[in-house]
Amino acid sequence: MMFGYGGFDMGSGAFEILFPTVFIIVIVGFIVITVKGIGTWNKNNHSPRLSVSATVVSKRTEVTHHRHANAGDATGAHGYSTSSSTWYYVTFEVESGDRMEFSVTGFEYGLLAEGDIGKLSFQGTRYLFFERGE
């Protein structure tokens, strides 16, 4: 028995092949991202906490926008709502001339200014704090 919908023949077997393939790709992607995140977290936890003299050389933000269908309706028949997320980054330069960029909170981002000099404390790729003065 053939079932048609909008010109797509459901009996052709394409759906039976495509759906499990996409499902597996999504699950594998989720697993890879989770394992990488746990690996980074573990590596940071096992890294020494360091405090070095540093200067704030730049700041930047990254804003992402998201559209969500209202009332759980994926067609958008009930309209959409939007939300956004902002990520904050600060780049520090240490005495050797090396630069390191860290993700920071919005509060910390607001406290730091380009040209600030002080002690940067970090653990692996994890920003801990910055103390002005020298």
CSV table of N, CA and C in Angstrom, one decimal:
chain,number,residue,atom,x,y,z
A,1,MET,N,0.8,-1.2,0.0
A,1,MET,CA,0.0,0.0,0.0
A,1,MET,C,0.9,1.2,0.0
A,2,MET,N,0.6,2.2,-0.8
A,2,MET,CA,1.4,3.4,-1.0
A,2,MET,C,0.7,4.6,-0.3
A,3,PHE,N,1.4,5.3,0.4
A,3,PHE,CA,0.9,6.5,1.1
A,3,PHE,C,1.6,7.7,0.5
A,4,GLY,N,0.9,8.6,0.0
A,4,GLY,CA,1.5,9.8,-0.6
A,4,GLY,C,1.2,11.0,0.3
A,5,TYR,N,2.1,12.0,0.3
A,5,TYR,CA,1.9,13.2,1.0
A,5,TYR,C,2.7,14.3,0.3
A,6,GLY,N,2.0,15.2,-0.3
A,6,GLY,CA,2.7,16.3,-1.0
A,6,GLY,C,3.7,15.9,-2.0
A,7,GLY,N,3.4,14.8,-2.7
A,7,GLY,CA,4.3,14.3,-3.8
A,7,GLY,C,5.4,13.4,-3.3
A,8,PHE,N,5.5,13.2,-2.0
A,8,PHE,CA,6.5,12.3,-1.5
A,8,PHE,C,5.9,11.0,-1.2
A,9,ASP,N,6.4,10.0,-1.8
A,9,ASP,CA,5.9,8.6,-1.7
A,9,ASP,C,6.5,8.0,-0.5
A,10,MET,N,5.7,7.8,0.6
A,10,MET,CA,6.2,7.2,1.8
A,10,MET,C,6.6,5.8,1.7
A,11,GLY,N,6.1,5.1,0.7
A,11,GLY,CA,6.3,3.7,0.5
A,11,GLY,C,7.6,3.5,-0.2
A,12,SER,N,8.4,4.5,-0.6
A,12,SER,CA,9.6,4.3,-1.4
A,12,SER,C,10.8,3.8,-0.5
A,13,GLY,N,10.6,3.9,0.8
A,13,GLY,CA,11.7,3.4,1.7
A,13,GLY,C,12.6,4.5,2.0
A,14,ALA,N,12.5,5.7,1.5
A,14,ALA,CA,13.4,6.8,1.8
A,14,ALA,C,13.3,7.2,3.2
A,15,PHE,N,12.0,7.3,3.7
A,15,PHE,CA,11.8,7.7,5.1
A,15,PHE,C,12.4,6.7,6.0
A,16,GLU,N,12.2,5.4,5.7
A,16,GLU,CA,12.7,4.3,6.6
A,16,GLU,C,14.2,4.3,6.7
A,17,ILE,N,14.9,4.8,5.7
A,17,ILE,CA,16.4,4.9,5.7
A,17,ILE,C,16.8,6.3,6.3
A,18,LEU,N,16.2,7.3,5.8
A,18,LEU,CA,16.6,8.7,6.2
A,18,LEU,C,16.4,9.0,7.7
A,19,PHE,N,15.2,8.6,8.3
A,19,PHE,CA,14.9,8.9,9.7
A,19,PHE,C,15.9,8.3,10.6
A,20,PRO,N,16.2,7.0,10.5
A,20,PRO,CA,17.1,6.4,11.5
A,20,PRO,C,18.5,6.9,11.3
A,21,THR,N,18.9,7.2,10.1
A,21,THR,CA,20.3,7.8,9.8
A,21,THR,C,20.4,9.1,10.5
A,22,VAL,N,19.5,10.0,10.3
A,22,VAL,CA,19.5,11.4,10.9
A,22,VAL,C,19.5,11.2,12.4
A,23,PHE,N,18.6,10.4,12.9
A,23,PHE,CA,18.5,10.1,14.4
A,23,PHE,C,19.9,9.7,14.9
A,24,ILE,N,20.5,8.8,14.3
A,24,ILE,CA,21.8,8.3,14.8
A,24,ILE,C,22.9,9.4,14.7
A,25,ILE,N,22.9,10.2,13.7
A,25,ILE,CA,23.8,11.3,13.5
A,25,ILE,C,23.6,12.3,14.7
A,26,VAL,N,22.4,12.6,15.0
A,26,VAL,CA,22.1,13.6,16.1
A,26,VAL,C,22.6,13.0,17.4
A,27,ILE,N,22.3,11.7,17.7
A,27,ILE,CA,22.7,11.1,18.9
A,27,ILE,C,24.2,11.0,19.1
A,28,VAL,N,24.9,10.7,18.0
A,28,VAL,CA,26.3,10.6,18.0
A,28,VAL,C,26.9,12.0,18.2
A,29,GLY,N,26.3,13.0,17.6
A,29,GLY,CA,26.8,14.4,17.8
A,29,GLY,C,26.6,14.8,19.2
A,30,PHE,N,25.5,14.5,19.8
A,30,PHE,CA,25.3,14.8,21.2
A,30,PHE,C,26.3,14.2,22.1
A,31,ILE,N,26.6,12.9,21.9
A,31,ILE,CA,27.5,12.2,22.7
A,31,ILE,C,28.9,12.8,22.5
A,32,VAL,N,29.3,13.1,21.3
A,32,VAL,CA,30.7,13.7,21.1
A,32,VAL,C,30.8,15.0,21.8
A,33,ILE,N,29.8,15.9,21.7
A,33,ILE,CA,29.8,17.2,22.4
A,33,ILE,C,29.9,17.0,23.9
A,34,THR,N,29.1,16.0,24.4
A,34,THR,CA,29.1,15.8,25.9
A,34,THR,C,30.5,15.3,26.4
A,35,VAL,N,31.1,14.3,25.6
A,35,VAL,CA,32.3,13.8,26.0
A,35,VAL,C,33.4,14.8,25.9
A,36,LYS,N,33.4,15.7,24.9
A,36,LYS,CA,34.4,16.8,24.8
A,36,LYS,C,34.3,17.7,26.0
A,37,GLY,N,33.0,18.1,26.4
A,37,GLY,CA,32.8,19.0,27.5
A,37,GLY,C,33.3,18.4,28.8
A,38,ILE,N,33.0,17.1,29.0
A,38,ILE,CA,33.5,16.4,30.2
A,38,ILE,C,35.0,16.4,30.2
A,39,GLY,N,35.6,16.1,29.1
A,39,GLY,CA,37.1,16.1,29.0
A,39,GLY,C,37.7,17.4,29.3
A,40,THR,N,37.1,18.5,28.8
A,40,THR,CA,37.7,19.8,29.1
A,40,THR,C,37.5,20.1,30.6
A,41,TRP,N,36.3,19.8,31.1
A,41,TRP,CA,36.1,20.0,32.6
A,41,TRP,C,37.1,19.3,33.4
A,42,ASN,N,37.4,18.0,33.1
A,42,ASN,CA,38.3,17.2,33.8
A,42,ASN,C,39.7,17.7,33.7
A,43,LYS,N,40.1,18.1,32.5
A,43,LYS,CA,41.5,18.6,32.2
A,43,LYS,C,41.7,19.9,33.0
A,44,ASN,N,40.7,20.8,33.1
A,44,ASN,CA,40.8,22.0,33.8
A,44,ASN,C,40.9,21.7,35.3
A,45,ASN,N,40.1,20.7,35.8
A,45,ASN,CA,40.2,20.4,37.2
A,45,ASN,C,41.6,19.8,37.6
A,46,HIS,N,42.2,19.2,36.7
A,46,HIS,CA,43.6,18.6,37.0
A,46,HIS,C,44.7,19.6,36.6
A,47,SER,N,44.4,20.7,36.1
A,47,SER,CA,45.4,21.7,35.8
A,47,SER,C,45.7,22.5,37.0
A,48,PRO,N,47.0,23.0,37.1
A,48,PRO,CA,47.3,23.9,38.3
A,48,PRO,C,46.6,25.2,38.2
A,49,ARG,N,46.3,25.8,39.4
A,49,ARG,CA,45.8,27.2,39.4
A,49,ARG,C,47.0,28.1,39.3
A,50,LEU,N,47.0,29.0,38.3
A,50,LEU,CA,48.1,29.9,38.1
A,50,LEU,C,47.6,31.3,38.2
A,51,SER,N,48.6,32.2,38.7
A,51,SER,CA,48.3,33.6,38.8
A,51,SER,C,49.5,34.3,38.1
A,52,VAL,N,49.3,35.1,37.1
A,52,VAL,CA,50.3,35.7,36.3
A,52,VAL,C,50.0,37.2,36.1
A,53,SER,N,51.0,38.0,35.9
A,53,SER,CA,50.8,39.4,35.6
A,53,SER,C,50.2,39.4,34.2
A,54,ALA,N,49.2,40.3,34.0
A,54,ALA,CA,48.6,40.3,32.7
A,54,ALA,C,47.9,41.7,32.5
A,55,THR,N,47.6,42.0,31.2
A,55,THR,CA,46.9,43.2,30.9
A,55,THR,C,45.7,42.8,30.1
A,56,VAL,N,44.6,43.5,30.3
A,56,VAL,CA,43.4,43.3,29.5
A,56,VAL,C,43.6,44.0,28.2
A,57,VAL,N,43.6,43.2,27.1
A,57,VAL,CA,43.9,43.9,25.8
A,57,VAL,C,42.7,44.0,24.9
A,58,SER,N,41.7,43.2,25.1
A,58,SER,CA,40.4,43.4,24.3
A,58,SER,C,39.3,42.6,25.0
A,59,LYS,N,38.1,43.1,24.7
A,59,LYS,CA,36.8,42.5,25.2
A,59,LYS,C,35.9,42.3,24.0
A,60,ARG,N,35.1,41.3,24.0
A,60,ARG,CA,34.1,41.1,22.9
A,60,ARG,C,32.9,40.4,23.5
A,61,THR,N,31.8,40.5,22.7
A,61,THR,CA,30.6,39.7,23.1
A,61,THR,C,30.2,38.9,21.9
A,62,GLU,N,29.4,37.9,22.1
A,62,GLU,CA,28.8,37.1,21.1
A,62,GLU,C,27.3,36.9,21.4
A,63,VAL,N,26.5,37.4,20.5
A,63,VAL,CA,25.0,37.3,20.8
A,63,VAL,C,24.4,36.3,19.8
A,64,THR,N,23.6,35.4,20.4
A,64,THR,CA,22.9,34.5,19.5
A,64,THR,C,21.4,34.7,19.7
A,65,HIS,N,20.6,34.6,18.7
A,65,HIS,CA,19.2,34.8,18.7
A,65,HIS,C,18.5,33.5,18.5
A,66,HIS,N,17.4,33.2,19.2
A,66,HIS,CA,16.6,32.0,19.0
A,66,HIS,C,15.2,32.3,18.8
A,67,ARG,N,14.6,31.6,17.8
A,67,ARG,CA,13.1,31.8,17.6
A,67,ARG,C,12.4,30.5,18.1
A,68,HIS,N,11.4,30.7,18.8
A,68,HIS,CA,10.6,29.6,19.4
A,68,HIS,C,9.1,29.7,18.9
A,69,ALA,N,8.6,28.6,18.4
A,69,ALA,CA,7.2,28.7,18.0
A,69,ALA,C,6.3,28.7,19.3
A,70,ASN,N,5.3,29.6,19.3
A,70,ASN,CA,4.4,29.7,20.4
A,70,ASN,C,3.5,28.5,20.5
A,71,ALA,N,3.1,28.2,21.7
A,71,ALA,CA,2.1,27.1,22.0
A,71,ALA,C,2.6,25.7,21.5
A,72,GLY,N,3.9,25.5,21.4
A,72,GLY,CA,4.4,24.3,21.0
A,72,GLY,C,4.1,23.9,19.5
A,73,ASP,N,3.7,24.8,18.8
A,73,ASP,CA,3.3,24.6,17.4
A,73,ASP,C,4.4,24.8,16.4
A,74,ALA,N,5.0,23.8,15.9
A,74,ALA,CA,6.2,23.9,15.1
A,74,ALA,C,6.0,24.7,13.8
A,75,THR,N,4.7,24.8,13.4
A,75,THR,CA,4.4,25.4,12.1
A,75,THR,C,4.4,26.9,12.2
A,76,GLY,N,4.4,27.5,13.5
A,76,GLY,CA,4.4,28.9,13.7
A,76,GLY,C,3.0,29.5,13.5
A,77,ALA,N,2.0,28.7,13.4
A,77,ALA,CA,0.6,29.3,13.2
A,77,ALA,C,0.2,30.2,14.4
A,78,HIS,N,0.8,30.0,15.5
A,78,HIS,CA,0.5,30.9,16.7
A,78,HIS,C,1.5,31.9,16.9
A,79,GLY,N,2.4,32.1,15.9
A,79,GLY,CA,3.4,33.1,16.0
A,79,GLY,C,4.7,32.6,16.7
A,80,TYR,N,5.7,33.5,16.8
A,80,TYR,CA,7.0,33.1,17.4
A,80,TYR,C,7.3,34.0,18.5
A,81,SER,N,8.1,33.5,19.4
A,81,SER,CA,8.8,34.4,20.4
A,81,SER,C,10.3,34.3,20.2
A,82,THR,N,11.0,35.3,20.5
A,82,THR,CA,12.4,35.3,20.3
A,82,THR,C,13.1,35.5,21.7
A,83,SER,N,14.3,34.9,21.7
A,83,SER,CA,15.1,35.1,22.9
A,83,SER,C,16.6,35.2,22.4
A,84,SER,N,17.4,35.8,23.2
A,84,SER,CA,18.8,35.9,22.9
A,84,SER,C,19.7,35.5,24.0
A,85,SER,N,20.9,35.1,23.7
A,85,SER,CA,21.9,34.8,24.7
A,85,SER,C,23.2,35.6,24.4
A,86,THR,N,23.8,36.1,25.4
A,86,THR,CA,25.0,36.8,25.2
A,86,THR,C,26.2,36.1,25.9
A,87,TRP,N,27.3,35.9,25.2
A,87,TRP,CA,28.5,35.4,25.8
A,87,TRP,C,29.5,36.5,25.9
A,88,TYR,N,30.3,36.5,26.9
A,88,TYR,CA,31.3,37.6,27.1
A,88,TYR,C,32.7,37.0,27.1
A,89,TYR,N,33.6,37.6,26.4
A,89,TYR,CA,35.0,37.2,26.3
A,89,TYR,C,36.0,38.3,26.6
A,90,VAL,N,37.1,38.0,27.3
A,90,VAL,CA,38.1,39.0,27.6
A,90,VAL,C,39.4,38.3,27.2
A,91,THR,N,40.3,39.1,26.5
A,91,THR,CA,41.6,38.7,26.1
A,91,THR,C,42.6,39.3,27.0
A,92,PHE,N,43.5,38.5,27.5
A,92,PHE,CA,44.6,39.0,28.4
A,92,PHE,C,45.9,38.8,27.7
A,93,GLU,N,46.9,39.7,27.9
A,93,GLU,CA,48.2,39.5,27.4
A,93,GLU,C,49.2,39.4,28.7
A,94,VAL,N,50.0,38.3,28.7
A,94,VAL,CA,50.9,38.1,29.8
A,94,VAL,C,52.2,38.7,29.4
A,95,GLU,N,53.2,38.7,30.4
A,95,GLU,CA,54.5,39.3,30.2
A,95,GLU,C,55.3,38.7,29.0
A,96,SER,N,55.1,37.4,28.7
A,96,SER,CA,55.8,36.8,27.6
A,96,SER,C,55.3,37.3,26.2
A,97,GLY,N,54.1,38.0,26.2
A,97,GLY,CA,53.5,38.5,25.0
A,97,GLY,C,52.4,37.5,24.5
A,98,ASP,N,52.3,36.4,25.2
A,98,ASP,CA,51.2,35.4,24.8
A,98,ASP,C,49.9,36.0,25.2
A,99,ARG,N,48.9,35.7,24.4
A,99,ARG,CA,47.5,36.2,24.7
A,99,ARG,C,46.6,35.0,25.0
A,100,MET,N,45.7,35.2,25.9
A,100,MET,CA,44.7,34.2,26.3
A,100,MET,C,43.3,34.8,26.3
A,101,GLU,N,42.4,34.1,25.7
A,101,GLU,CA,41.0,34.6,25.8
A,101,GLU,C,40.2,33.7,26.7
A,102,PHE,N,39.4,34.3,27.6
A,102,PHE,CA,38.6,33.5,28.5
A,102,PHE,C,37.1,34.0,28.4
A,103,SER,N,36.2,33.0,28.6
A,103,SER,CA,34.8,33.3,28.7
A,103,SER,C,34.6,33.8,30.2
A,104,VAL,N,33.9,34.9,30.4
A,104,VAL,CA,33.7,35.5,31.7
A,104,VAL,C,32.2,35.8,31.8
A,105,THR,N,31.8,36.0,33.1
A,105,THR,CA,30.4,36.4,33.3
A,105,THR,C,30.1,37.9,32.8
A,106,GLY,N,28.9,38.2,32.7
A,106,GLY,CA,28.6,39.6,32.3
A,106,GLY,C,29.0,40.6,33.3
A,107,PHE,N,28.9,40.2,34.6
A,107,PHE,CA,29.3,41.1,35.7
A,107,PHE,C,30.8,41.3,35.6
A,108,GLU,N,31.6,40.3,35.5
A,108,GLU,CA,33.0,40.4,35.4
A,108,GLU,C,33.4,41.2,34.1
A,109,TYR,N,32.7,41.0,33.0
A,109,TYR,CA,33.0,41.7,31.8
A,109,TYR,C,32.8,43.2,32.0
A,110,GLY,N,31.8,43.6,32.8
A,110,GLY,CA,31.5,45.0,33.1
A,110,GLY,C,32.6,45.6,34.0
A,111,LEU,N,33.2,44.8,34.8
A,111,LEU,CA,34.2,45.4,35.7
A,111,LEU,C,35.6,45.6,35.0
A,112,LEU,N,35.8,44.9,34.0
A,112,LEU,CA,37.1,44.9,33.3
A,112,LEU,C,37.1,46.0,32.2
A,113,ALA,N,38.2,46.6,32.1
A,113,ALA,CA,38.4,47.6,31.0
A,113,ALA,C,39.7,47.4,30.3
A,114,GLU,N,39.7,47.6,29.0
A,114,GLU,CA,40.9,47.5,28.2
A,114,GLU,C,42.0,48.3,28.8
A,115,GLY,N,43.2,47.8,29.0
A,115,GLY,CA,44.3,48.5,29.6
A,115,GLY,C,44.5,48.2,31.0
A,116,ASP,N,43.5,47.5,31.7
A,116,ASP,CA,43.7,47.2,33.1
A,116,ASP,C,44.9,46.3,33.2
A,117,ILE,N,45.7,46.5,34.3
A,117,ILE,CA,46.9,45.7,34.6
A,117,ILE,C,46.7,45.1,35.9
A,118,GLY,N,47.1,43.8,36.1
A,118,GLY,CA,46.9,43.2,37.4
A,118,GLY,C,47.4,41.7,37.3
A,119,LYS,N,46.8,40.9,38.2
A,119,LYS,CA,47.1,39.5,38.3
A,119,LYS,C,45.9,38.7,37.8
A,120,LEU,N,46.2,37.9,36.8
A,120,LEU,CA,45.1,37.0,36.2
A,120,LEU,C,45.3,35.6,36.8
A,121,SER,N,44.2,35.1,37.3
A,121,SER,CA,44.2,33.7,37.9
A,121,SER,C,43.3,32.9,37.0
A,122,PHE,N,43.9,31.7,36.6
A,122,PHE,CA,43.1,30.8,35.8
A,122,PHE,C,43.6,29.3,36.1
A,123,GLN,N,42.8,28.4,35.6
A,123,GLN,CA,43.0,27.0,35.8
A,123,GLN,C,42.7,26.3,34.5
A,124,GLY,N,43.7,26.0,33.7
A,124,GLY,CA,43.5,25.4,32.4
A,124,GLY,C,42.9,26.5,31.5
A,125,THR,N,41.7,26.2,30.9
A,125,THR,CA,41.0,27.2,30.1
A,125,THR,C,39.9,27.9,30.9
A,126,ARG,N,39.9,27.7,32.2
A,126,ARG,CA,38.9,28.2,33.1
A,126,ARG,C,39.4,29.5,33.7
A,127,TYR,N,38.7,30.6,33.4
A,127,TYR,CA,39.0,31.9,34.1
A,127,TYR,C,38.5,31.8,35.5
A,128,LEU,N,39.4,32.3,36.5
A,128,LEU,CA,39.0,32.3,37.9
A,128,LEU,C,38.7,33.8,38.3
A,129,PHE,N,39.7,34.7,38.2
A,129,PHE,CA,39.5,36.1,38.5
A,129,PHE,C,40.7,36.9,38.1
A,130,PHE,N,40.5,38.2,38.1
A,130,PHE,CA,41.5,39.2,37.8
A,130,PHE,C,41.5,40.2,38.9
A,131,GLU,N,42.7,40.5,39.4
A,131,GLU,CA,42.9,41.5,40.5
A,131,GLU,C,43.7,42.6,40.0
A,132,ARG,N,43.1,43.8,39.9
A,132,ARG,CA,43.9,45.0,39.5
A,132,ARG,C,45.0,45.4,40.4
A,133,GLY,N,46.0,46.1,39.8
A,133,GLY,CA,47.1,46.6,40.6
A,133,GLY,C,48.3,45.8,40.4
A,134,GLU,N,49.5,46.4,40.7
A,134,GLU,CA,50.8,45.7,40.6
A,134,GLU,C,51.7,46.5,41.4
